[in-house]
mmCIF file of C-alpha atoms and ligand atoms in Angstrom:
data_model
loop_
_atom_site.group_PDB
_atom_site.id
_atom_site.type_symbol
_atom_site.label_atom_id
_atom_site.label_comp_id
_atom_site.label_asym_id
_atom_site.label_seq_id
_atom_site.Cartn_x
_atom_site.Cartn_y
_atom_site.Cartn_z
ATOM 1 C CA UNK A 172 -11.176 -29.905 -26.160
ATOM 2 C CA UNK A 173 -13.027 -33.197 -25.669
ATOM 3 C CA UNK A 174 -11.720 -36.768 -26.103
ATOM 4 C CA UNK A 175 -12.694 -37.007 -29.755
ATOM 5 C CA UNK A 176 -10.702 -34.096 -30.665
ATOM 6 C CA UNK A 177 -7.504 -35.224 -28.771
ATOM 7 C CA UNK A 178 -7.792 -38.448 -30.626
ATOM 8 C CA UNK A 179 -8.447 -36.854 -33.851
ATOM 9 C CA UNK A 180 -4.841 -35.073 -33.432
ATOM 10 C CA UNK A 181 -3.624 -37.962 -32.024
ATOM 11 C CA UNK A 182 -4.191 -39.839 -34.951
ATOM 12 C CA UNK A 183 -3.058 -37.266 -37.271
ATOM 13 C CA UNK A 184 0.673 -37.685 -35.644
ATOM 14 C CA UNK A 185 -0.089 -33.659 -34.376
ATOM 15 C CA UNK A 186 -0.436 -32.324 -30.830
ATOM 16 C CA UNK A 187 -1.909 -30.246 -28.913
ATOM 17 C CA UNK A 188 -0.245 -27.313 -26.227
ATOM 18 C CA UNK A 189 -1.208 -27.275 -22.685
ATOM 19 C CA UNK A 190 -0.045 -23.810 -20.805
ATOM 20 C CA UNK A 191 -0.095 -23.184 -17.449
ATOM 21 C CA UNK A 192 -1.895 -20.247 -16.425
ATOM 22 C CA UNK A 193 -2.273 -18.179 -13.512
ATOM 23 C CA UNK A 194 -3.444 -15.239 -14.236
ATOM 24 C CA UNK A 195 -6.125 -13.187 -16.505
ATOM 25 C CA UNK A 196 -2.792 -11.902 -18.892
ATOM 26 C CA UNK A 197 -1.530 -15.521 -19.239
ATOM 27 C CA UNK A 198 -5.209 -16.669 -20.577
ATOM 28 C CA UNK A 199 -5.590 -14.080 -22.871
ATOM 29 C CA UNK A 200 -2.188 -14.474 -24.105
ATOM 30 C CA UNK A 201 -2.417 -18.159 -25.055
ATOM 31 C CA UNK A 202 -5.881 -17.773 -26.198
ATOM 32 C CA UNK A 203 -5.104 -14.688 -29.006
ATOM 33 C CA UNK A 204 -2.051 -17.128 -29.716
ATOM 34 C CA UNK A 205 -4.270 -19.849 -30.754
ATOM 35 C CA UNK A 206 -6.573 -17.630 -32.779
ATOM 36 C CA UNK A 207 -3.989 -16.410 -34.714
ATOM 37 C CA UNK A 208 -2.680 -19.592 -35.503
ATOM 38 C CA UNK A 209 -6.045 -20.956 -36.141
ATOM 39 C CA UNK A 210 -5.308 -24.094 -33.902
ATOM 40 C CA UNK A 211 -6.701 -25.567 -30.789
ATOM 41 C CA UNK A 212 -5.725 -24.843 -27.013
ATOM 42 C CA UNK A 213 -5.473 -26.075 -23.583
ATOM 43 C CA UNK A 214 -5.436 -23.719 -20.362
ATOM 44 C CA UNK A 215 -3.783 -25.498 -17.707
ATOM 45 C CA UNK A 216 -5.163 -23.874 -13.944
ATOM 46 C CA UNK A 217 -4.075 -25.858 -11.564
ATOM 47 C CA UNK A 218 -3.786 -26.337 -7.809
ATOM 48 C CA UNK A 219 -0.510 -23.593 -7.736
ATOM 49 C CA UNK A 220 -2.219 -21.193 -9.080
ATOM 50 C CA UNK A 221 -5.722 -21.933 -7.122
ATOM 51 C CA UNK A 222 -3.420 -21.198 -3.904
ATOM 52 C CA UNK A 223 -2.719 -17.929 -5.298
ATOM 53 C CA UNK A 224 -6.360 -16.935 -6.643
ATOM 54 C CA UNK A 225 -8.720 -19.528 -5.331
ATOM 55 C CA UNK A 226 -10.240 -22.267 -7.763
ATOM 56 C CA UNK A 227 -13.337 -20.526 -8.718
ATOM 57 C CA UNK A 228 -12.014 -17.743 -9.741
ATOM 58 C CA UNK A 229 -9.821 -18.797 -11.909
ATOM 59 C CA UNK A 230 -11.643 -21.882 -13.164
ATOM 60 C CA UNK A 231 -14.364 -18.969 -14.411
ATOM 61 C CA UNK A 232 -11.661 -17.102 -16.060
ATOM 62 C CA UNK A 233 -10.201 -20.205 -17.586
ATOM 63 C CA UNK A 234 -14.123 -20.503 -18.714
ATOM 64 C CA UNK A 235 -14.833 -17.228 -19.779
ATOM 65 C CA UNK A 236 -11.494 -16.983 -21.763
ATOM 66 C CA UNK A 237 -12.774 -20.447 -23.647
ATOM 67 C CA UNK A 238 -16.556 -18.810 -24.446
ATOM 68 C CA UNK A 239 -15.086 -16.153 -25.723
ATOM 69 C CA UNK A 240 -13.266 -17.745 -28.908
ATOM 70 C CA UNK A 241 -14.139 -19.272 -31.849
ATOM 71 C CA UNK A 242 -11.034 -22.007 -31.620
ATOM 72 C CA UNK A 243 -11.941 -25.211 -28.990
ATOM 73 C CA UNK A 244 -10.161 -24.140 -25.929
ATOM 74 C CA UNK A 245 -9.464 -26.631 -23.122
ATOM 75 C CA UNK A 246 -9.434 -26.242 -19.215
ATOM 76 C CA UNK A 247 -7.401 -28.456 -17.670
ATOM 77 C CA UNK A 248 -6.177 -29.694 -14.112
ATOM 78 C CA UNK A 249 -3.033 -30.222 -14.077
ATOM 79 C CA UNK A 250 -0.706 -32.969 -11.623
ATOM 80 C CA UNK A 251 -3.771 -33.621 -9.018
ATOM 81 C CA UNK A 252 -3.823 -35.863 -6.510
ATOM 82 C CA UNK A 253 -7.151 -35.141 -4.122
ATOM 83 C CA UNK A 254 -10.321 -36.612 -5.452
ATOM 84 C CA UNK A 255 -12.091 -33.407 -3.768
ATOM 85 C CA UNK A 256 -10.250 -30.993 -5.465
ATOM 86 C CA UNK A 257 -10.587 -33.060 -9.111
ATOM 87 C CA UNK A 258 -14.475 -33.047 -8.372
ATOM 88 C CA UNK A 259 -14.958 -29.627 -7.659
ATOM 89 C CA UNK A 260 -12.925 -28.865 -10.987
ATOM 90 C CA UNK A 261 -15.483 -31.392 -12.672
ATOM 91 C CA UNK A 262 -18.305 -29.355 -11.458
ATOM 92 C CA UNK A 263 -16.673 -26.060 -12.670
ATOM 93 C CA UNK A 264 -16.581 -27.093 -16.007
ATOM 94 C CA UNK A 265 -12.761 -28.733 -16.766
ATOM 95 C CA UNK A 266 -12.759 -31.063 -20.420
ATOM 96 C CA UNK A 267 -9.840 -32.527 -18.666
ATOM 97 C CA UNK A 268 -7.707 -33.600 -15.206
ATOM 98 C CA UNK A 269 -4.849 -35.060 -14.470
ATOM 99 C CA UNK A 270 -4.358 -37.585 -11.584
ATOM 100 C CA UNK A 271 -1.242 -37.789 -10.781
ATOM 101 C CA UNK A 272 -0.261 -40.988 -8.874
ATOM 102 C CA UNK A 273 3.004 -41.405 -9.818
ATOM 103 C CA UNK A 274 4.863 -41.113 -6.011
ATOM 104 C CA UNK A 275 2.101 -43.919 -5.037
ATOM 105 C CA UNK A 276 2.782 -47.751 -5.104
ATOM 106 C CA UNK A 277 1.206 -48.932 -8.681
ATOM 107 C CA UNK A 278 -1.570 -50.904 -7.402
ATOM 108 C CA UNK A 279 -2.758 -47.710 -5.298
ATOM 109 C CA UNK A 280 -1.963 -45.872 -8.587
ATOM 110 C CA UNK A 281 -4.388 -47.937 -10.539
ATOM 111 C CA UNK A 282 -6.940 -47.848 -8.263
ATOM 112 C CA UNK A 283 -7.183 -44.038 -8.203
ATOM 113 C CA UNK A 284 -6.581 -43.511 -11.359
ATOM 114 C CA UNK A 285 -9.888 -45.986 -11.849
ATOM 115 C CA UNK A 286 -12.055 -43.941 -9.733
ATOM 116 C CA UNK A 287 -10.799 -40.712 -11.435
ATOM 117 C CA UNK A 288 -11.753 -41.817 -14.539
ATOM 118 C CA UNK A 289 -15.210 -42.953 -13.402
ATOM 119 C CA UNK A 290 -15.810 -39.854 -12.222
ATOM 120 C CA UNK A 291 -14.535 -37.678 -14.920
ATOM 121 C CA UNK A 292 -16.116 -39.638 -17.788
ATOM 122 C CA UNK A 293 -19.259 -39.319 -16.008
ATOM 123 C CA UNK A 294 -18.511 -35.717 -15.918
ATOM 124 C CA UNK A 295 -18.062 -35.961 -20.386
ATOM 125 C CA UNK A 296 -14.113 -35.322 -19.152
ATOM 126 C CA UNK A 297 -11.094 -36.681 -20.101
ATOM 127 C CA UNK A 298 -8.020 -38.420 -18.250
ATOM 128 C CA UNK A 299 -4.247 -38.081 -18.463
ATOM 129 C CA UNK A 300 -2.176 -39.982 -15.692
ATOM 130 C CA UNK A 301 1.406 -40.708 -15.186
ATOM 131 C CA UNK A 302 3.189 -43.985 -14.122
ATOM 132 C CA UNK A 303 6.892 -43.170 -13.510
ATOM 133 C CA UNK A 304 7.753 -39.470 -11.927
ATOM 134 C CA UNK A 305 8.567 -36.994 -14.136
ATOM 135 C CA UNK A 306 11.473 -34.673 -12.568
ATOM 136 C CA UNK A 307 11.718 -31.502 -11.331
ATOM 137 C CA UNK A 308 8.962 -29.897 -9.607
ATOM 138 C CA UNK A 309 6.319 -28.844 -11.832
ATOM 139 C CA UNK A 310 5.789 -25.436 -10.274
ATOM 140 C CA UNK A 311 9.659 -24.487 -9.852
ATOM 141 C CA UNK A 312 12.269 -23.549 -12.795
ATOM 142 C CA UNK A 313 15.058 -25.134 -11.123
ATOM 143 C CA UNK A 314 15.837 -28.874 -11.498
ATOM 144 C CA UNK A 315 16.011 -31.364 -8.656
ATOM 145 C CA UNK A 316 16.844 -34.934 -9.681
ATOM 146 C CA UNK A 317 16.442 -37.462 -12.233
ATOM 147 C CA UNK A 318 13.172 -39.612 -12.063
ATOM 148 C CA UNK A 319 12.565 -43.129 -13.170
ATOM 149 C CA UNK A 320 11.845 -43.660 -16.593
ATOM 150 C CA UNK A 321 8.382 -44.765 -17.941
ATOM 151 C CA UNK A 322 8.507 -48.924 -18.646
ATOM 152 C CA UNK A 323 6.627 -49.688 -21.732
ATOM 153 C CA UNK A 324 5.344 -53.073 -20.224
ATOM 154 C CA UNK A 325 4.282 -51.642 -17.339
ATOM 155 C CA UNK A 326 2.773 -48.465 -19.170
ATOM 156 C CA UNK A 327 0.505 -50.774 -21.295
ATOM 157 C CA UNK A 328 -0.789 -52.888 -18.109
ATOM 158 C CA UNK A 329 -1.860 -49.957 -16.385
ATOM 159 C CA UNK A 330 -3.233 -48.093 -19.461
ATOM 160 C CA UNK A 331 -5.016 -51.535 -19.841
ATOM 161 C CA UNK A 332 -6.338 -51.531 -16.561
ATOM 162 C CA UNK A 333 -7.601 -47.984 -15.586
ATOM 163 C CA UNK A 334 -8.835 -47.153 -19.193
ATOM 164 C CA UNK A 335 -7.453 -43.884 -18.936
ATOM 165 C CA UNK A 336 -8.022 -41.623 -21.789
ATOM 166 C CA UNK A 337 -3.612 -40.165 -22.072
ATOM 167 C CA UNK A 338 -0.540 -41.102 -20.253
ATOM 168 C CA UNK A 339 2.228 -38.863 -19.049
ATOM 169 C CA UNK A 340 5.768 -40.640 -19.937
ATOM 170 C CA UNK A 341 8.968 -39.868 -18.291
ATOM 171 C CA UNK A 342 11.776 -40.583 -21.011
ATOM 172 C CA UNK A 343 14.067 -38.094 -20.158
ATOM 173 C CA UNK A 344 11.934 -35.164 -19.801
ATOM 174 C CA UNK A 345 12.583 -32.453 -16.576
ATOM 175 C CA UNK A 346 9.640 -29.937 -15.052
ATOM 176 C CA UNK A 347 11.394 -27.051 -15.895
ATOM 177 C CA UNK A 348 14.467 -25.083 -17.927
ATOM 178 C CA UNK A 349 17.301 -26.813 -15.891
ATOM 179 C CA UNK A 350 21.246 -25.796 -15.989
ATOM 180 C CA UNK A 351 22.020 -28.564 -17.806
ATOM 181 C CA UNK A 352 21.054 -29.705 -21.848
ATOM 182 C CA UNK A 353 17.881 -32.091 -21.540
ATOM 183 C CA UNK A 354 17.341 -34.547 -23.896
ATOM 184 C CA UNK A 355 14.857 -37.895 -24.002
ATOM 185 C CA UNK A 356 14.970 -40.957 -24.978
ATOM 186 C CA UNK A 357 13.142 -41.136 -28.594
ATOM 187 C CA UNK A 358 13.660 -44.821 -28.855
ATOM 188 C CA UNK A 359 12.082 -45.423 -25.092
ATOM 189 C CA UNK A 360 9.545 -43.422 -26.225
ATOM 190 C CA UNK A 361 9.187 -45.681 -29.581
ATOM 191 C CA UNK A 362 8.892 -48.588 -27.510
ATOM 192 C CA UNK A 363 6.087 -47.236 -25.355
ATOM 193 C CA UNK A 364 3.913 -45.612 -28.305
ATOM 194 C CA UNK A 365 4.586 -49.260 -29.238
ATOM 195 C CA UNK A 366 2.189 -50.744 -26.773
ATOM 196 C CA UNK A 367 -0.117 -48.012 -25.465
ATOM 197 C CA UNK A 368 -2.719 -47.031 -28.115
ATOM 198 C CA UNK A 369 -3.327 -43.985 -25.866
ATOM 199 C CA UNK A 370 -2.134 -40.486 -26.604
ATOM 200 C CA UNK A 371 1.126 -39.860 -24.994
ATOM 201 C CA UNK A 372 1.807 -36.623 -23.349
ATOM 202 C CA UNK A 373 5.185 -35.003 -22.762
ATOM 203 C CA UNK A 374 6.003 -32.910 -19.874
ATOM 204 C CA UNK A 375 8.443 -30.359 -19.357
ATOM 205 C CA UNK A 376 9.031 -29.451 -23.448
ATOM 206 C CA UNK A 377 10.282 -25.799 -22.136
ATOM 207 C CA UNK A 378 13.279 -28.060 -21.697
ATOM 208 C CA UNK A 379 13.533 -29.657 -25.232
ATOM 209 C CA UNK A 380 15.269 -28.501 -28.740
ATOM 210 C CA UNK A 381 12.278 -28.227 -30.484
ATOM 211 C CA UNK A 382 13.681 -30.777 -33.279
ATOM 212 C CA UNK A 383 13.494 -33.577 -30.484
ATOM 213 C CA UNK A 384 9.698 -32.203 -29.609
ATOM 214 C CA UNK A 385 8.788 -32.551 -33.349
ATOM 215 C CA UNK A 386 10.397 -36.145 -33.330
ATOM 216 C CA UNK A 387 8.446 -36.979 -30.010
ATOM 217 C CA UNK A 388 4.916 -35.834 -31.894
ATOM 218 C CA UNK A 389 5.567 -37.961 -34.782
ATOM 219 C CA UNK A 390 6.059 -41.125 -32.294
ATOM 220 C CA UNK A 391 2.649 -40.620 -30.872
ATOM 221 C CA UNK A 392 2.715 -37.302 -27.921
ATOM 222 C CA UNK A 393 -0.518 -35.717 -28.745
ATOM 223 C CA UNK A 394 -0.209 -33.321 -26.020
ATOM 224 C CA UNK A 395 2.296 -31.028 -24.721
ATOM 225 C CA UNK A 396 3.058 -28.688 -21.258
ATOM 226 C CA UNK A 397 4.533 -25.416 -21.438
ATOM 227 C CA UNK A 398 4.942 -23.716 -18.181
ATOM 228 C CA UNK A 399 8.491 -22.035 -17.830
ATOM 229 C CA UNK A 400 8.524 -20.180 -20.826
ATOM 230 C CA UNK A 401 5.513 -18.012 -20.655
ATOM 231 C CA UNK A 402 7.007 -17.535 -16.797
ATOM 232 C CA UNK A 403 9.901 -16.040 -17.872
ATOM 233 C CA UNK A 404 8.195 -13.900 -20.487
ATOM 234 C CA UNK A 405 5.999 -12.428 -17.992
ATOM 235 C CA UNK A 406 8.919 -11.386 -15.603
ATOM 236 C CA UNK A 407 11.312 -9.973 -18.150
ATOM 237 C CA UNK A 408 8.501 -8.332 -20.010
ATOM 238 C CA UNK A 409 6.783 -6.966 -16.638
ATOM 239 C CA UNK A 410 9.984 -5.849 -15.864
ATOM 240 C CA UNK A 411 10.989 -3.975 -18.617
ATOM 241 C CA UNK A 412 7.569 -2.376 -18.896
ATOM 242 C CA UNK A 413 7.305 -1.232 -15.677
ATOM 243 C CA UNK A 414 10.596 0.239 -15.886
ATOM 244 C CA UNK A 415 9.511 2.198 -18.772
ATOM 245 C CA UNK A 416 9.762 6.364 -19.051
ATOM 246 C CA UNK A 417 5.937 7.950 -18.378
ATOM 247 C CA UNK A 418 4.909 4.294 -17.521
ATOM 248 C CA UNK A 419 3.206 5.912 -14.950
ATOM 249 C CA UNK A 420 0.758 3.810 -13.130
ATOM 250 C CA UNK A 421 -1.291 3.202 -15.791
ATOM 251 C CA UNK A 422 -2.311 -0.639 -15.705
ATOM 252 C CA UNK A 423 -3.764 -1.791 -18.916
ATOM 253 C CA UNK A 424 -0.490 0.357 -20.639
ATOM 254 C CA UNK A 425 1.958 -1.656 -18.360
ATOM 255 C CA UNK A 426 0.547 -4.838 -18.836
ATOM 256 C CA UNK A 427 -0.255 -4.884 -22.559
ATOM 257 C CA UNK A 428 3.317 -5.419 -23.558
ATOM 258 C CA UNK A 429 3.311 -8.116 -21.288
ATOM 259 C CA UNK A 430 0.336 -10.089 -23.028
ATOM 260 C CA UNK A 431 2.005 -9.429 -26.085
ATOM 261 C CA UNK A 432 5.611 -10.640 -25.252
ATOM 262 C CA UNK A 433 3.565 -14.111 -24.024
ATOM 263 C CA UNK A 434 1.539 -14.184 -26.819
ATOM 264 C CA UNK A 435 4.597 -14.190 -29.020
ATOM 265 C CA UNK A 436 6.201 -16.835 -26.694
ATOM 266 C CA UNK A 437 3.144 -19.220 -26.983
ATOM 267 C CA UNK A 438 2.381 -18.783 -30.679
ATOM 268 C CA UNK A 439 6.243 -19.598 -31.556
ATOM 269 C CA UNK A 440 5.122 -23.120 -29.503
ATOM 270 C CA UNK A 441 2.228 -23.570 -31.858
ATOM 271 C CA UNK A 442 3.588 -23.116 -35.057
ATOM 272 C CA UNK A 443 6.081 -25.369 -33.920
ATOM 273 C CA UNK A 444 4.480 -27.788 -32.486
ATOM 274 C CA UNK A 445 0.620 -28.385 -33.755
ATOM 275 C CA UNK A 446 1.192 -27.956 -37.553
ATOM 276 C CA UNK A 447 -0.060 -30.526 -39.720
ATOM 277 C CA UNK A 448 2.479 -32.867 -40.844
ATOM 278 C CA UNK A 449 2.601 -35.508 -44.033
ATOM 279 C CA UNK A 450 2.095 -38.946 -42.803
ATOM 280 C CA UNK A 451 4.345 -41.442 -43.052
ATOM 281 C CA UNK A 452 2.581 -43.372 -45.115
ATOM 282 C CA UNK A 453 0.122 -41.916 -48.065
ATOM 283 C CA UNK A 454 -2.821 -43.241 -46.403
ATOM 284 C CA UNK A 455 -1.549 -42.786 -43.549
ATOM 285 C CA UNK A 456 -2.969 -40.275 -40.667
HETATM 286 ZN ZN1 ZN B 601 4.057 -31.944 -15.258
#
C-alpha cells in the first residue's frame, strides 16, 4: 500500500484498515478477510509485538503474508519513536511507519518527524504522525485518561512543515474498548480536514459506533486502527477451542477456529468501513 494508493482512497472519501498483528493466525486472518472482500489491507507489526517475536521475524511474516495475495497488502510500524528501530523496519521492507512524537515538545516533534520522513521517502515509504496524544495505551484494553485534542491550526503548521504523508488526530478517540461510551468530536474533526489536505487517520475505532466511523471517513480519515477487537476474538475463540471435546493436542485443529472467528471480526470492519461510497457531489470523488 504505497502513497498513491492511500491518496487514491483518500480522495474517494473511503479508507483503509490497519490491524495490529502479532502473530502468524492474526496475518492470515486479516489477509483472507481482505481477499474476500476484494479490498486493500494494512498489517500493523509493531514494536509490542517485536518484544514478543523479534522484528525480523515477524516483519518476514508480515512480508510473506503480503506476497502471497493478490489484494495490495501493507506493512506498517505502528506508534514509533527510535529512529533505529524505524530504519531497520525500512530495510525490512515496511510501505509505511509511524513516528510518534506526540509526548515531545512540538518543535522537537517537527524536527523528528522531518528526519523520519527523509528517511522513509528515501526508502519509497510513507509517513503518518500525530500532534496531540491520543489516549489510552495503544497496547492495553483498558483506558487511562483523556488526552488533548488535535488543534486544527496547529495540525496544518506542522503538516506544513514536516511534509508528512497522514496525520493521526485525537478528537475524542481512546486506544482501546474502555468502560465508558466513546464518542469524537465530528465537527473538530471537520475543522481539521478543513486545513490539512493530508489523509487523516483515526485511532482507537474498536471504540466507536460504527455510524460515527462512517461519518469520520466521509470528513476525510483515510485510514483506520483496529487492535482490540481481533484481541478479544483470539482469546474467546482460543478459549473455547481449546476447551473443546477430542480437541486433543492437535494444533492446526485448535487454531483454525481461531483464524476463522478473526477473520469474521476483521471482514465485518471492512465491509463497514472501506466500501465505496457516492460522493457528495456528482463529480465529486
Ligand atoms: Zn494508536
Amino acid at each position: 500500500v504505497d502513497l498513491r494508493l492511500l491518496r487514491q482512497i483518500h480522495a474517494q472519501r473511503r479508507a483503509i484498515v490497519g490491524f495490529s498483528i502479532y502473530n502468524l493466525e492474526q496475518g492470515l486472518a486479516v489477509v483472507r478477510a481482505a481477499e474476500a472482500e476484494g479490498v486493500p489491507v494494512i498489517l500493523q507489526a509493531g514494536a509490542s509485538a517485536f518484544r514478543y517475536s523479534g522484528r525480523e521475524p515477524l516483519a518476514r511474516l508480515a512480508q510473506g503474508l503480503a506476497e502471497s495475495t493478490g489484494v495490495p497488502v501493507g506493512i506498517h510500524l505502528d506508534h514509533a519513536r527510535d529512529l533505529a528501530q524505524i530504519d531497520a523496519c525500512l530495510r525490512l521492507g515496511y510501505t509505511s511507519v509511524m513516528f510518534d512524537g506526540s509526548p515531545l515538545p512540538i518543535e522537537q516533534n517537527i524536527r523528528l518527524t522531518r528526519e523520519v520522513v527523509a528517511r522513509a521517502h528515501l526508502a519509497g515509504a510513507w509517513v503518518e504522525a500525530e500532534l496531540a496524544g491520543i489516549a489510552g495505551d495503544e497496547d492495553e484494553s483498558a483506558v487511562k485518561h483523556a488526552g488533548a485534542l488535535t488543534d486544527p491550526d496547529v495540525a496544518a503548521g506542522f503538516v506544513a512543515a514536516t511534509g508528512v504523508d497522514a496525520l493521526a488526530v485525537a478528537v475524542g478517540n481512546v486506544h482501546g474498548i474502555p468502560d465508558v461510551p466513546v464518542s469524537i468530536d465530528l465537527q473538530l474533526l471537520e475543522r481539521i480536514a478543513g486545513k490539512v489536505s493530508v489523509p487523516l487517520v483515526l485511532h482507537g475505532a474498536s471504540a466507536l459506533a460504527d455510524t460515527e466511523v462512517v461519518a469520520a471517513i466521509d470528513l476525510g480519515v483515510a485510514k483506520l486502527n483496529i487492535n482490540s477487537e481481533l484481541r478479544r476474538a483470539f482469546r474467546d475463540a482460543l478459549s473455547a477451542s481449546s476447551r473443546r471435546e477430542h480437541a486433543g493436542d492437535d494444533i492446526a485443529g485448535i487454531l483454525e477456529p481461531v483464524i476463522h472467528a478473526m477473520q469474521c471480526v476483521a471482514q465485518d470492519k471492512l465491509r463497514a468501513f472501506t466500501a465505496p461510497r457516492v460522493p457528495a457531489s456528482a463529480n465529486g470523488g
